Coordinates of C-alpha atoms in Angstrom, one line a residue:
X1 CA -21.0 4.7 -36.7
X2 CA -16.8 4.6 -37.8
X3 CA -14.7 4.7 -35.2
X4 CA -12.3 7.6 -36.4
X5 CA -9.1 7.7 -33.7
X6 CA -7.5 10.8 -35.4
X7 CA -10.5 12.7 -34.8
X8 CA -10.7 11.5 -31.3
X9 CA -7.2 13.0 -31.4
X10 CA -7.5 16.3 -33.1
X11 CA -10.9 17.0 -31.1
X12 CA -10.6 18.3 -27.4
X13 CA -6.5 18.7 -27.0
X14 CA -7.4 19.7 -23.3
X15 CA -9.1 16.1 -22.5
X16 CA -6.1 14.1 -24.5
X17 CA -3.7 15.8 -22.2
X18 CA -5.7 14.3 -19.2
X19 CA -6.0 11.0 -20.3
X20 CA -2.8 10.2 -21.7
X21 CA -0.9 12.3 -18.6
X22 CA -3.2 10.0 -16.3
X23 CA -1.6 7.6 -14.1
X24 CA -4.0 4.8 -14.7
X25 CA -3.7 3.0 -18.1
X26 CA -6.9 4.4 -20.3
X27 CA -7.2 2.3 -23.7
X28 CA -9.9 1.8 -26.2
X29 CA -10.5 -1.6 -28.1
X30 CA -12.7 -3.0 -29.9
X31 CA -14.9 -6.7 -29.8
X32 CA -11.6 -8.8 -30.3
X33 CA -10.0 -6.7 -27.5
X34 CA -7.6 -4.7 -30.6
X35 CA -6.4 -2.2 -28.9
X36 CA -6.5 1.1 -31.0
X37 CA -6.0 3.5 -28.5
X38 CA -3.4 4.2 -25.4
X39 CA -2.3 6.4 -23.1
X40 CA 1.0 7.5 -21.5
X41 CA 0.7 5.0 -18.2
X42 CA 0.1 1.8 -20.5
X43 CA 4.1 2.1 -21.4
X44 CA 5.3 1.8 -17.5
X45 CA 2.7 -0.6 -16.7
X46 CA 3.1 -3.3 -19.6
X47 CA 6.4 -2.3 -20.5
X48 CA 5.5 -2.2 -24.1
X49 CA 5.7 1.2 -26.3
X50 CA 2.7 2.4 -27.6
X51 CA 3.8 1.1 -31.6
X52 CA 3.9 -2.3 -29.9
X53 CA 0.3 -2.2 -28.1
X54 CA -1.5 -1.2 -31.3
X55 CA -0.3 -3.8 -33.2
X56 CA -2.1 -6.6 -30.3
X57 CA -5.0 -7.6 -28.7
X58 CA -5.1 -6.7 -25.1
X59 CA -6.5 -10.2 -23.8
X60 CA -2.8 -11.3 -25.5
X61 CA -0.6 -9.7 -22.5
X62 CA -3.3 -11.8 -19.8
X63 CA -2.5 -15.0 -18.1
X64 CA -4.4 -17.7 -19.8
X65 CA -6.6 -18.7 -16.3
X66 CA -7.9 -14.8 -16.7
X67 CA -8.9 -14.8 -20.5
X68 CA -11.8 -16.0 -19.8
X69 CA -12.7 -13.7 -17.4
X70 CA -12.6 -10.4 -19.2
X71 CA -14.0 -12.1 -22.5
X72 CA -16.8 -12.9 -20.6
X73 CA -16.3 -9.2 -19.0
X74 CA -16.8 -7.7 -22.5
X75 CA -19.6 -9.8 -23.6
X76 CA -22.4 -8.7 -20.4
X77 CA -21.2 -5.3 -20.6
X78 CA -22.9 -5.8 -24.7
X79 CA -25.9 -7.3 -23.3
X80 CA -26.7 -4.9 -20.5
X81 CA -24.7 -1.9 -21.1
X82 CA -23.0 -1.1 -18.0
X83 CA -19.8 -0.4 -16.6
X84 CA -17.9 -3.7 -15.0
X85 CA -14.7 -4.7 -13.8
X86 CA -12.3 -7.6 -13.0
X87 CA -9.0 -8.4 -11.4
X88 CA -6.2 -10.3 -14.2
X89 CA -2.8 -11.5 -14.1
X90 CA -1.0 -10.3 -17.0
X91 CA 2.7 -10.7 -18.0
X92 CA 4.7 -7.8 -18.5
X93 CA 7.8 -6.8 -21.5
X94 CA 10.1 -8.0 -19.2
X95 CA 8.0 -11.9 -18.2
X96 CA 7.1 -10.2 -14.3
X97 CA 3.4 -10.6 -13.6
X98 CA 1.7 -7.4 -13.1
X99 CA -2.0 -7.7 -11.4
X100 CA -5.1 -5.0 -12.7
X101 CA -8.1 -3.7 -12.0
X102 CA -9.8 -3.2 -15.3
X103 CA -12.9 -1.1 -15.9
X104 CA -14.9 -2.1 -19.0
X105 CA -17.4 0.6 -20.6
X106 CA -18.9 0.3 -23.6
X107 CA -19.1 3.5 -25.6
X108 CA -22.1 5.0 -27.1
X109 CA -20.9 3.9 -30.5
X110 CA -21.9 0.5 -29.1
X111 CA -18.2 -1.1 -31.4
X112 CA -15.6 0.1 -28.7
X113 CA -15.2 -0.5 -25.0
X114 CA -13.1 2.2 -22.9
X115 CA -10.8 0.3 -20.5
X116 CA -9.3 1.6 -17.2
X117 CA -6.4 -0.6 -16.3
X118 CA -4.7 0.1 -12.6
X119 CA -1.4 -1.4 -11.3
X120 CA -2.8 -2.8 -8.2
X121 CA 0.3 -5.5 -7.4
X122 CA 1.7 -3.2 -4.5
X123 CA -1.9 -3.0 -2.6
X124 CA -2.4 -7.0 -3.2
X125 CA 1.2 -7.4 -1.7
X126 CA -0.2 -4.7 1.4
X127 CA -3.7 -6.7 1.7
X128 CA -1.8 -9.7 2.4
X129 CA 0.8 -8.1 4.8
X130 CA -2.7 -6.7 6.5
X131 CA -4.5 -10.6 6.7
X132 CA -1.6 -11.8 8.0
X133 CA -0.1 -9.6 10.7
X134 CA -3.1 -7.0 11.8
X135 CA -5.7 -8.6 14.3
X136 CA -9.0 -7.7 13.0
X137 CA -12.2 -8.5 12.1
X138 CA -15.4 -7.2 10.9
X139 CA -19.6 -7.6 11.8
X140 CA -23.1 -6.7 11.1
X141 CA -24.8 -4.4 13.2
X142 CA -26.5 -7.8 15.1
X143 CA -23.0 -9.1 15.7
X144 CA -22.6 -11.2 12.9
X145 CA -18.8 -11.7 11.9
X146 CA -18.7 -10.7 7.9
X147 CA -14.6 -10.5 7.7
X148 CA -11.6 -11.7 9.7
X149 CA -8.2 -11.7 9.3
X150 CA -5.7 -14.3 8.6
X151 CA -4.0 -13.4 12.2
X152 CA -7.2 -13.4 14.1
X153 CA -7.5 -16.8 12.8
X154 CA -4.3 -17.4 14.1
X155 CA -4.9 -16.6 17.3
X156 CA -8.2 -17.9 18.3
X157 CA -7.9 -21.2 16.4
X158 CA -10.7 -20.9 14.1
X159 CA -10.9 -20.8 10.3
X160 CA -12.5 -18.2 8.1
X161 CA -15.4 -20.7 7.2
X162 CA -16.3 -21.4 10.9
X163 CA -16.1 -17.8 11.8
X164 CA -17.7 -16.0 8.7
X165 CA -21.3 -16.0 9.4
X166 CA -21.7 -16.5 13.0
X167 CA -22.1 -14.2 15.9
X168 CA -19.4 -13.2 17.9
X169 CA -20.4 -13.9 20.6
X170 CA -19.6 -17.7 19.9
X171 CA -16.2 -16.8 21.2
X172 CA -17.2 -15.4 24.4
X173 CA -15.6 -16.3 27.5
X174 CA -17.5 -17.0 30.7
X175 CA -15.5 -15.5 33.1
X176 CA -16.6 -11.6 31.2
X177 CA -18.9 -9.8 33.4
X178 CA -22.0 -8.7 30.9
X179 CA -21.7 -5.2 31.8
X180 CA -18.6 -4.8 29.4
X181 CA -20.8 -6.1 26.8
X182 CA -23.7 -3.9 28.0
X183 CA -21.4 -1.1 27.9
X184 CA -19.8 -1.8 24.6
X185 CA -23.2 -2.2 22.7
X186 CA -24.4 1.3 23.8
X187 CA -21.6 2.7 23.1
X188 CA -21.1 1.7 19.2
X189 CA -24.5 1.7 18.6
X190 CA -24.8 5.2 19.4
X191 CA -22.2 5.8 16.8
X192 CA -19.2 6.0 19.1
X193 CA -15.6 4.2 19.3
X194 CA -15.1 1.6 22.1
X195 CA -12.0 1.1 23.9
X196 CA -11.2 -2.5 26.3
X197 CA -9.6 -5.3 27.4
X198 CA -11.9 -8.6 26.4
X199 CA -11.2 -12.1 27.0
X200 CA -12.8 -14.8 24.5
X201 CA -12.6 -18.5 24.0
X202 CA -10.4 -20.2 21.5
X203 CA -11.9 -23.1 19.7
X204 CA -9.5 -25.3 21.7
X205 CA -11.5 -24.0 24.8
X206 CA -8.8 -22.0 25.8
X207 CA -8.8 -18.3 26.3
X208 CA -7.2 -15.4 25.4
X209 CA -7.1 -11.5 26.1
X210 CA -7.1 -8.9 23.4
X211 CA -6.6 -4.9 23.7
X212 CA -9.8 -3.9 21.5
X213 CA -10.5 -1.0 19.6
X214 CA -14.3 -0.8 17.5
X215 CA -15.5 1.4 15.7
X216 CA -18.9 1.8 13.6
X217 CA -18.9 1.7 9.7
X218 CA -21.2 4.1 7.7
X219 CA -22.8 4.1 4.3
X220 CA -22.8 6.8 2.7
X221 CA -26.3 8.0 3.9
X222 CA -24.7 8.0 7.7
X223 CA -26.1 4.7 8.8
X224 CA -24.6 2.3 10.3
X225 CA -24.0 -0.6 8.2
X226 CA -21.6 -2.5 11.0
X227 CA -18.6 -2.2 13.0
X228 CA -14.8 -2.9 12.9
X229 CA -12.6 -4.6 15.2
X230 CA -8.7 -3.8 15.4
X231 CA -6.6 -5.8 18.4
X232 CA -3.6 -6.7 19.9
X233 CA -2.9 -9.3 21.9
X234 CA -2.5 -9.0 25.5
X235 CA -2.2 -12.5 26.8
X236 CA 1.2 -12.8 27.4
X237 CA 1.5 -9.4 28.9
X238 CA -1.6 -10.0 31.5
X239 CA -0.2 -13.7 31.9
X240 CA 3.1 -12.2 33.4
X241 CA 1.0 -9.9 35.5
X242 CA -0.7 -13.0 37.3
X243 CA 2.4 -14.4 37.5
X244 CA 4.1 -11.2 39.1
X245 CA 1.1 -11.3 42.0
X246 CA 1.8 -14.9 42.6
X247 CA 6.1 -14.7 43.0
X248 CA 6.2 -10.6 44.0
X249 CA 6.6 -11.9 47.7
X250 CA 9.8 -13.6 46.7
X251 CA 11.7 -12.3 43.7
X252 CA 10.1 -8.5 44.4
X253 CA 13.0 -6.7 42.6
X254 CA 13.7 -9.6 39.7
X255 CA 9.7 -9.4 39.2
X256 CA 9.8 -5.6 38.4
X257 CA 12.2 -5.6 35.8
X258 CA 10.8 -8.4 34.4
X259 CA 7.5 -6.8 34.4
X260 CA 9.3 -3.8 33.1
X261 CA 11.4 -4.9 30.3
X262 CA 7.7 -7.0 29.6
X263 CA 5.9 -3.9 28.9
X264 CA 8.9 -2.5 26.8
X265 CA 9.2 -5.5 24.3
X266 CA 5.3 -5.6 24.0
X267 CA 5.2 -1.7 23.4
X268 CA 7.8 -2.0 20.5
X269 CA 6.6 -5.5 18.7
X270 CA 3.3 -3.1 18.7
X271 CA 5.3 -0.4 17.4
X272 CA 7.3 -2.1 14.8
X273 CA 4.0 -3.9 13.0
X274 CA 2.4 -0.6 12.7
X275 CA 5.3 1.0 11.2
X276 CA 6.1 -1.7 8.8
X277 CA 2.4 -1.8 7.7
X278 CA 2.0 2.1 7.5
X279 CA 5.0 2.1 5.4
X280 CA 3.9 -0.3 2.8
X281 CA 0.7 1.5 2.7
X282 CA 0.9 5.0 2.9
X283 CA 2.3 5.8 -0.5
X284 CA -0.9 4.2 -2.5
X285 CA -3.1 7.0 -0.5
X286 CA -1.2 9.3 -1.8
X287 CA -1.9 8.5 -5.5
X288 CA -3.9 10.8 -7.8
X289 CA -7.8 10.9 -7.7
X290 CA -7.4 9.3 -10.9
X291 CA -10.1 6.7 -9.9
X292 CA -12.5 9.3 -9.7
X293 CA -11.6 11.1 -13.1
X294 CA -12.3 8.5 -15.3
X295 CA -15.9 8.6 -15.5
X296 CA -15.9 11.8 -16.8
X297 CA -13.2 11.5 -19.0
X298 CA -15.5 9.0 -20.8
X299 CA -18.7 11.7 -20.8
X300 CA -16.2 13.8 -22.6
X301 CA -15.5 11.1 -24.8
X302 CA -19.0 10.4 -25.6
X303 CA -19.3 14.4 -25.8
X304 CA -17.2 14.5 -28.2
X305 CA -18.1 11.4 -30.5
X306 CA -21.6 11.9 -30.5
X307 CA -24.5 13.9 -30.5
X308 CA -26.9 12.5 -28.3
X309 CA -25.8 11.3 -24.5
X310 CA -28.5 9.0 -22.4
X311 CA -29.5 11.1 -19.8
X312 CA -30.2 8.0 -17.5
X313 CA -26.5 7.1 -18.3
X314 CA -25.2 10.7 -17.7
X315 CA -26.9 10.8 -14.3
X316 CA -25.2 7.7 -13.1
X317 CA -22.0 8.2 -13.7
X318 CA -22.0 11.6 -12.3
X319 CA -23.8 9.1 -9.2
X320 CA -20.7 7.3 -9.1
X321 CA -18.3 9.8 -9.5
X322 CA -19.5 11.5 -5.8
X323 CA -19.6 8.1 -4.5
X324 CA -16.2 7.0 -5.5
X325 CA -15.0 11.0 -4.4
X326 CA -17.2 10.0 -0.9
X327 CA -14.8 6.8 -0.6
X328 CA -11.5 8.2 -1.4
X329 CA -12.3 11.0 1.7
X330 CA -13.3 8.5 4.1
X331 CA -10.0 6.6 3.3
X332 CA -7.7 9.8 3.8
X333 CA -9.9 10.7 6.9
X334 CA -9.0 7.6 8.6
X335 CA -5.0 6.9 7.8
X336 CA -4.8 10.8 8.9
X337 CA -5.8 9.7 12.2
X338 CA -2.8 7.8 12.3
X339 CA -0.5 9.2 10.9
X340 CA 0.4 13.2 10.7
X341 CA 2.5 13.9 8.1
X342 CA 4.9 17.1 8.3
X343 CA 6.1 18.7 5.1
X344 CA 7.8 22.4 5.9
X345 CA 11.3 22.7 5.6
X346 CA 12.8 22.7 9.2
X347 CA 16.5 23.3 10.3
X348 CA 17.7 19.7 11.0
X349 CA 21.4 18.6 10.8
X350 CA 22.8 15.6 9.2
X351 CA 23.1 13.3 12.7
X352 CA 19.8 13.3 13.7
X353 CA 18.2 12.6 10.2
X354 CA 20.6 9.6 9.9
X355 CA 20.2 8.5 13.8
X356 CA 16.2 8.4 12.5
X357 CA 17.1 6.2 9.7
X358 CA 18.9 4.1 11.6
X359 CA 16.3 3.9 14.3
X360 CA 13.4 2.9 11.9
X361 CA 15.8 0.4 10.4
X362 CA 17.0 -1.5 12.9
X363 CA 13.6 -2.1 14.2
X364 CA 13.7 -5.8 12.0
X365 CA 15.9 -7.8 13.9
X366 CA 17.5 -9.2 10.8
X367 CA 18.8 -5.5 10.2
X368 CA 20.5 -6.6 14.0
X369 CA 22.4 -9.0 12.2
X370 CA 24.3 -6.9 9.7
X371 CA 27.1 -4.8 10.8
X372 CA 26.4 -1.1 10.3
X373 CA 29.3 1.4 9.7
X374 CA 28.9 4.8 10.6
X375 CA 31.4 7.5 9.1
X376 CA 30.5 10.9 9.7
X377 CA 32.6 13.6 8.6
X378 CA 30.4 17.0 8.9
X379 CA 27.5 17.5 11.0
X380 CA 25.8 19.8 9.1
X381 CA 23.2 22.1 10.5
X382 CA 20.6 23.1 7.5
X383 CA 17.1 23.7 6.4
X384 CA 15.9 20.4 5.0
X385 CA 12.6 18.0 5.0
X386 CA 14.1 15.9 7.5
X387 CA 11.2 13.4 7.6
X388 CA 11.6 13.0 3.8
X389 CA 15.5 12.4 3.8
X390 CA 15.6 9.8 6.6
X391 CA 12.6 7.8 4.7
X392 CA 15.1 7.8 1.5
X393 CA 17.8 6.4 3.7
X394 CA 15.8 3.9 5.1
X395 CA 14.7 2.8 1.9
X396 CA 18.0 2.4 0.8
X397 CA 19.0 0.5 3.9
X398 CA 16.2 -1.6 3.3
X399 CA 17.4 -2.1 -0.3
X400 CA 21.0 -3.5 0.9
X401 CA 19.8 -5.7 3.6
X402 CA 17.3 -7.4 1.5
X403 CA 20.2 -7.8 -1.2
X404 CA 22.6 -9.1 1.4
X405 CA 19.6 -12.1 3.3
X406 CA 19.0 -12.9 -0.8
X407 CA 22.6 -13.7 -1.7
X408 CA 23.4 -15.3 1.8
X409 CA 26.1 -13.2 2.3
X410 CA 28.3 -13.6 5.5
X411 CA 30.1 -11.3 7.5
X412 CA 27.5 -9.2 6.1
X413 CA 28.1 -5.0 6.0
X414 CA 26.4 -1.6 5.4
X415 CA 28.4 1.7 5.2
X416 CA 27.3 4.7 5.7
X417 CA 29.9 7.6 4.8
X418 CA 28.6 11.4 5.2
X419 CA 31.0 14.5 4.1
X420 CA 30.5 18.1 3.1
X421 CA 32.3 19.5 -0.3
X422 CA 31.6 22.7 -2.0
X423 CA 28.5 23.6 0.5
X424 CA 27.0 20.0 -0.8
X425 CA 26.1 17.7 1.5
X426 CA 27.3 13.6 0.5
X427 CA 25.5 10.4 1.8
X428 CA 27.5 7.2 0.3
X429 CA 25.6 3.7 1.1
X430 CA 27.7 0.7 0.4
X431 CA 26.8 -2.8 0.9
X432 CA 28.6 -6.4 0.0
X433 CA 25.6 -7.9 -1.3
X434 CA 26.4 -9.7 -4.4
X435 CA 25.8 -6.1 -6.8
X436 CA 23.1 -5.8 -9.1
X437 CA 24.0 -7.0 -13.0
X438 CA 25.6 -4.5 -15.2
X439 CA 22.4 -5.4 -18.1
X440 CA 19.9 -3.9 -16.0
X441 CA 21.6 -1.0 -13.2
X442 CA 20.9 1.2 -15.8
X443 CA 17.2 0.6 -14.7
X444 CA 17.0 0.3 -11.6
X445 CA 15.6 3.9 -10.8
X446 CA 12.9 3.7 -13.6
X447 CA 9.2 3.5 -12.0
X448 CA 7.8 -0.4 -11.8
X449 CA 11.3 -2.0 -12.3
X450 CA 12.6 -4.3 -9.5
X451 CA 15.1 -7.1 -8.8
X452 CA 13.1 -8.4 -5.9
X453 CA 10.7 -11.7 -6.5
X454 CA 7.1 -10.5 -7.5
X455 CA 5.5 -10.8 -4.1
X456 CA 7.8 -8.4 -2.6
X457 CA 7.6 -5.4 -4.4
X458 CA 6.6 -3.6 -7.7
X459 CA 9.7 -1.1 -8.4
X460 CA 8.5 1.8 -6.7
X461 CA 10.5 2.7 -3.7
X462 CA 13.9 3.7 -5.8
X463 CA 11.8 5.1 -8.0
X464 CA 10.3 7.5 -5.6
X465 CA 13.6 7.9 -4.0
X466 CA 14.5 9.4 -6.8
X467 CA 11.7 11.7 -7.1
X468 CA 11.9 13.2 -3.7
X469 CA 15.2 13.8 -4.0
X470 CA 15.4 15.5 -7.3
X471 CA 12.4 17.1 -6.5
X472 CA 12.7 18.1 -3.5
X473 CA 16.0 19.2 -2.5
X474 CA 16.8 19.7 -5.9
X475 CA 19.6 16.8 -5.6
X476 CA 20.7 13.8 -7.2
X477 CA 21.1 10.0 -6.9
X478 CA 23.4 7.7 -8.3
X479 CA 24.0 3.9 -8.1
X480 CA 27.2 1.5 -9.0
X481 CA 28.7 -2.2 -8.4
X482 CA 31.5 -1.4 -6.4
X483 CA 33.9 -4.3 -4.7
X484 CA 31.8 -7.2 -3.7
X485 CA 28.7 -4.8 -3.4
X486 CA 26.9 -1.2 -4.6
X487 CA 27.3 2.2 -3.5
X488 CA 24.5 4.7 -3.4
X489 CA 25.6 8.3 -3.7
X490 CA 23.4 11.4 -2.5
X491 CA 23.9 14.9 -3.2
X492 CA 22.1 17.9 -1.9
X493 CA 22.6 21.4 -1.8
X494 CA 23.2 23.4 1.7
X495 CA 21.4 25.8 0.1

C-alpha cells in the first residue's frame, strides 16, 4: 500500500487538530527514518520548522552514541510488530542537547512507523535532584532492597551494587528491639503506612538513626508488589539529645536553647529540600494526558488508512491505554497528598504576596548573600491568585541570583520596586548580573529557550511566567539590559 500524506491530511480534520495541537512531538517516517510527517510540538522541541524536518532523516538530529539504538529500535519493532521505546540525546537548532522518550509503532501499512517523541530533559534534571538529595529506597515484599538512592548511599556507606539485591535487614542494628520490626511487618503487610524512628548499621560498623516513613506499592490488580521507604535523618538531632541528658545538670539553660535552635535548623533544612524538590517537580504533573492519547490517536490513524484493524492489536492498545490512564492517577493521587494546591481568587494585598516571595527565596542561603532591596510604594489590597503571583516572583528572583553566582558578581544586588498607576499594579525586578545579550532577549520568554547550562534547566520557568501572568490576571511581562544588569517589569490590573 502507497503511503499518501495528503490524504492522511484531508481525512479526519478533527484527529489532525489533536495530533498536531498535541504537546508531545507525533511524526511519521519511513525505513530510513525520512520523516514525512509532523506535528505542531516537533518545532519547540527541535527548534526546526516543519519545511526543515521534512527535508531530513530523524536519526540525523541524534547524538551519534544513540543511532544505534533507535536503528536497532525500528528494525525489532519489523520483526515482531510491537510498540517500543528508547531514551536519545539529540541536538537541537540552537546545538543544546535535548533528551526523548520515543515511542516506535509500526503502522498497519507495515512501510511507516508512528513516533511519539517527549521532552523529558526537565524530569531527568528532577530524577537526579531526587537520587541525590531524598533518602529513600525501595524492596520486595520479603525485604529485598530493589532501588536506593544516591543519598541513602551517602549516608549509610554503601554502594548501589552492595545494596541492590540484599535484604535489608543487612543493615540492622543490634541495639533495635524486634518488636519494632514485628510491628512494622504487620503493619505494611496488611496494606498500611508505617511511621518510626530506626537505627541501622553503616558499613563502617557505625550507626545511624533515620525518621522512616513506608508505605506498600500496588499493581494494578491491588497486590502488593513491595514497599517504599522515604527518611530523614535524625542522628544529629538525637545525638544532641544524649548529649543534653549528659551536660543538662550543668549548662541547664545554654542546653535548652541549644536544643531549641537544634530542632529549628533541623525542621527547616527538612523544609527547604522538600520545597526545592516539589518545585522542580510539580509543573511536569501538571502536563496534559497526552501520554495516554497517543494510542488512540494511532487506531484512528489505522482507521482511517485501512480497512481491516487486528483485533488482537486493537485490544491491546485499548489494554494499555487504562494502564497508562491507571498510572497517571496513582501519580496525581500521591503528590496531592503533599501538596494542596489553591486556585480561587482571594483578596490579598501586594506586601504579603511579596513577603511570600521573599520567604521561599531566601530559603538558599546563597540568596543570604545578595543584598535585597525593597521599595514599596502602594500596598494594594485586591482580589488576586496570590499563590500564583508570589511563585512568578520567586522565579524571577531565582532567575537574577543564578545570573549574579554565574557572572561572579560582587557587591551583588536585587531590587524590587512596587507602585500603583492608573488602577495598575507595577512589580520592577532589577539585578546587576552581567545582562543577558541583546541577539537572544528577544527569546528569552519563548517555551524551551534558556541561558542556563543544560543540566540546569530546559527554558520553561519564564516561559510559564509568562503564561500565568497573561493568562491569568490578564497582565503583562517585559524584560531589558538595564545598567550593569536587567529589569523585569509586571503589570496587572486592579481590576
Amino acid at each position: 500500500m502507497s503511503f499518501d500524506i495528503e490524504k492522511l491530511k484531508s481525512n479526519n480534520k478533527e484527529l489532525r487538530e489533536i495530533v498536531n495541537n498535541s504537546w508531545d512531538g507525533i511524526a511519521i517516517i519511513d525505513k530510513t527514518s525520512k520523516l514525512v510527517y509532523v506535528n505542531n510540538a516537533f518545532s519547540p522541541i527541535l527548534g526546526f520548522s516543519k519545511e526543515e524536518f521534512l527535508s531530513k532523516k530523524f536519526t540525523s538530529f541524534i547524538l551519534d552514541e544513540h543511532k544505534e539504538d533507535f536503528e536497532n529500535l525500528m528494525q525489532e519493532n519489523i520483526i515482531n510488530k510491537y510498540k517500543s521505546q528508547v531514551q536519545v540525546i539529540c541536538k537541537r537548532n540552537d546545538s543544546q542537547k535535548v533528551y526523548l522518550q520515543v515511542t516506535i509503532s509500526l503502522m498497519l501499512s507495515g512501510e511507516f512507523f508512528v513516533i511519539n517523541a517527549r521532552d523529558i530533559t526537565k524530569q531527568i534534571s528532577d530524577d537526579e535532584i531526587l537520587d541525590n538529595y531524598v533518602i529513600s529506597n525501595h524492596t520486595d515484599i520479603n525485604g529485598i532492597i530493589t532501588k536506593v538512592s544516591k543519598a541513602f548511599c551517602l549516608l549509610s556507606g554503601f554502594t548501589k551494587d552492595e545494596l541492590i539485591g540484599k535484604s535489608h535487614s543487612c543493615m540492622k542494628h543490634p541495639d533495635m528491639d524486634k518488636s519494632v520490626y514485628n510491628d512494622l511487618w504487620k503493619t505494611i503487610r496488611n496494606g498500611n503506612d508505617w511511621s518510626g524512628k530506626v537505627k541501622n548499621l553503616k558499613k563502617s560498623g557505625d550507626f545511624f538513626w533515620v525518621d522512616v516513613k513506608i508505605k506498600p506499592i500496588y499493581n494494578k490488580y491491588g497486590d502488593i508488589t513491595g514497599y517504599t521507604a522515604l527518611m530523614f535523618d535524625i542522628t544529629n538531632e538525637l545525638l544532641l539529645k544524649d548529649d543534653k541528658k549528659t551536660l543538662e545538670s550543668e549548662i541547664d539553660v545554654a542546653q535548652d536553647t541549644i536544643k531549641q535552635k537544634d530542632k529549628i535548623l533541623v525542621h527547616q533544612s527538612k523544609l527547604a529540600i522538600m520545597a526545592e524538590t516539589l518545585q522542580m517537580v510539580s509543573h511536569e504533573w501538571r502536563q496534559p494526558l497526552n501520554l495516554i492519547s497517543i494510542q488512540a490517536q494511532k487506531i484512528e490513524l489505522d482507521y482511517s488508512l485501512n480497512d481491516e484493524i487486528n483485533e488482537n492489536e486493537l485490544f491491546e492498545t485499548l489494554s494499555n491505554i487504562k494502564d497508562k490512564a491507571n498510572e497517571l492517577s496513582n501519580t496525581i493521587e500521591d503528590f496531592q497528598s503533599f501538596v494542596n494546591l489553591k486556585s480561587e481568587r482571594k483578596l490579598s494585598n501586594t506586601t504579603k504576596i511579596i513577603e511570600k516571595a521573599l520567604k521561599i527565596f531566601n530559603n538558599d542561603f546563597q540568596s543570604k548573600e545578595i543584598n535585597f532591596i525593597q521599595d514599596i510604594q502602594n500596598d494594594i489590597d485586591f482580589e488576586t491568585y496570590a499563590n500564583e503571583l508570589s511563585t512568578v516572583l520567586v522565579n524571577i528572583f531565582i532567575n537574577a541570583k543564578e545570573a549574579i553566582i554565574r557572572h561572579d558578581i560582587q557587591n551583588s544586588k536585587i531590587t524590587l520596586k512596587e507602585y500603583t498607576r492608573d488602577d495598575i499594579i507595577n512589580f520592577e525586578i532589577s539585578d546587576n548580573g552581567g545582562g543577558i545579550d541583546e541577539e537572544i532577549i528577544d527569546k528569552i520568554f519563548e517555551p524551551y529557550y534558556s541561558t542556563k547550562e543544560e543540566q540546569h534547566g530546559v527554558g520553561l520557568g519564564l516561559y510559564m511566567c509568562k503564561t500565568i501572568i497573561e493568562m491569568h490576571f490578564n497582565g503583562s511581562i517585559s524584560i531589558k539590559n538595564q545598567n550593569d544588569g536587567v529589569t523585569v517589569h509586571i503589570t496587572l490590573p486592579i481590576k
